[in-house]
Phi, psi and omega in degrees: 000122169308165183251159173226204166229168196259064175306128196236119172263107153283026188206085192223104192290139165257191188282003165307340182250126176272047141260008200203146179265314215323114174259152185326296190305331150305327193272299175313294187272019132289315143359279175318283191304334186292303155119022179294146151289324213206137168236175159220135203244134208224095174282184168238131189069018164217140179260021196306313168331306219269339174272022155253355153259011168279327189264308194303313209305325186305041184214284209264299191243100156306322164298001197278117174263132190232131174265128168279132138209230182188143172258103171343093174283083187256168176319308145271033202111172189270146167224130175307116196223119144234170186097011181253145163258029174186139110059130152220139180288142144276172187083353182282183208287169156308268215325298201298315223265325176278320206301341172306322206285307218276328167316333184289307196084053145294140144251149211236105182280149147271150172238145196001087186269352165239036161301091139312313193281328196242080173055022182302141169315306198085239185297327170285020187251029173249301209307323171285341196339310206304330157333283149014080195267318178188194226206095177318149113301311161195150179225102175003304166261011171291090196304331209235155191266332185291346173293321178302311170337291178329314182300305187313315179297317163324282186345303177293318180270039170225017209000073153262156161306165158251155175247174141197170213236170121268002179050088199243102150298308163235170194287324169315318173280037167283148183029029160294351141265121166208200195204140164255131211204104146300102212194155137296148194271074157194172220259002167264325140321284170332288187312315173297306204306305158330277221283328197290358199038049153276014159315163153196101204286112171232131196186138183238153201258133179285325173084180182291303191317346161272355178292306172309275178356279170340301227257346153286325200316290196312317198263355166278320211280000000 
């Protein structure tokens, strides 16, 4: 199969995150309804999410590419690991925590990494470069356009790729982001195509109301 493109939201929470409502099956048919190809569904400190909606899609929507992964807690921030098949402890040092992702033969995203309000590295993402797979280029909930901004920049003077998320908690905000990829429809082609920066980044701000969301979700769970 020739490659065309793909829209892909690489950020995506199941009720695996106790901030998040989101069950597999929702998350596919929105998906569906949407016209997305490819998600990537990422809790936090756990990859259970994204293999119980890696399995229905294997059911209901087959054309559907689903990335397992997990979203990273770390001493300094959060990182992104998919393609892993277990578990990475949180809370661990940057450093311990990527060398974990790439022992797996994880690939490893920042996710709104110059986000202040929300676990962005910062400063601490040059220290990782080398780790280092994309780059969020924008994330939905992300409130300020310069933090994303910040990201793009990174990306560039490090040549990495960008990626982008809506970091969805809940279902309206699915694919309020996504990244287009010139790619063939399969996750190792995706995965190059990335590193190849065939990419192209879309995307609208999500705004406060899923935060507020959020921060009750949390006080239901």
């Amino acid at each position: 199969m020739s490659p065309g493109n793909l829209k892909a939201d690489f950020h995506i929470h199941t009720y695996h995150s106790l901030d998040s409502n989101l069950k597999p099956g929702s998350i596919i048919e929105r998906a569906k309804e949407l016209g997305l190809n490819v998600i990537g569904v990422v809790d936090h400190g756990s990859i259970e999410g994204g293999k119980e909606t890696e399995a229905l899609a294997g059911k209901i929507a087959k054309g559907l590419i689903v990335f397992v992964g997990e979203e990273i807690r770390t001493k300094e921030g959060e990182i992104i690991a998919f393609n892993i098949e277990e578990n990475i402890p949180e809370g661990m040092d940057l450093i311990e925590t990527c060398k974990a992702v790439k022992r797996l033969e994880g690939f490893l995203v920042l996710p709104h990494p110059f986000d202040r309000f929300r676990k962005g590295l910062g400063k601490s993402s040059y220290k990782i470069v080398r780790y280092v797979d994309a780059v969020e280029g924008f994330n939905a909930r992300t409130m300020f356009d310069s933090f994303n901004r910040k990201g793009v920049r990174f990306s560039k003077e490090n040549g990495l790729p960008v990626i982008a998320g809506s970091d969805a908690h809940f279902y309206e905000e699915i694919g309020s982001a996504f990244v287009v990829i010139n790619s063939r429809p399969n996750k190792d082609d995706i995965l190059e195509a990335i590193r190849a920066g065939k990419t192209k980044i879309v995307g609208t701000k999500s705004g406060m109301k899923p935060h507020l969301r959020t921060f009750f979700q949390k006080l239901r769970a």
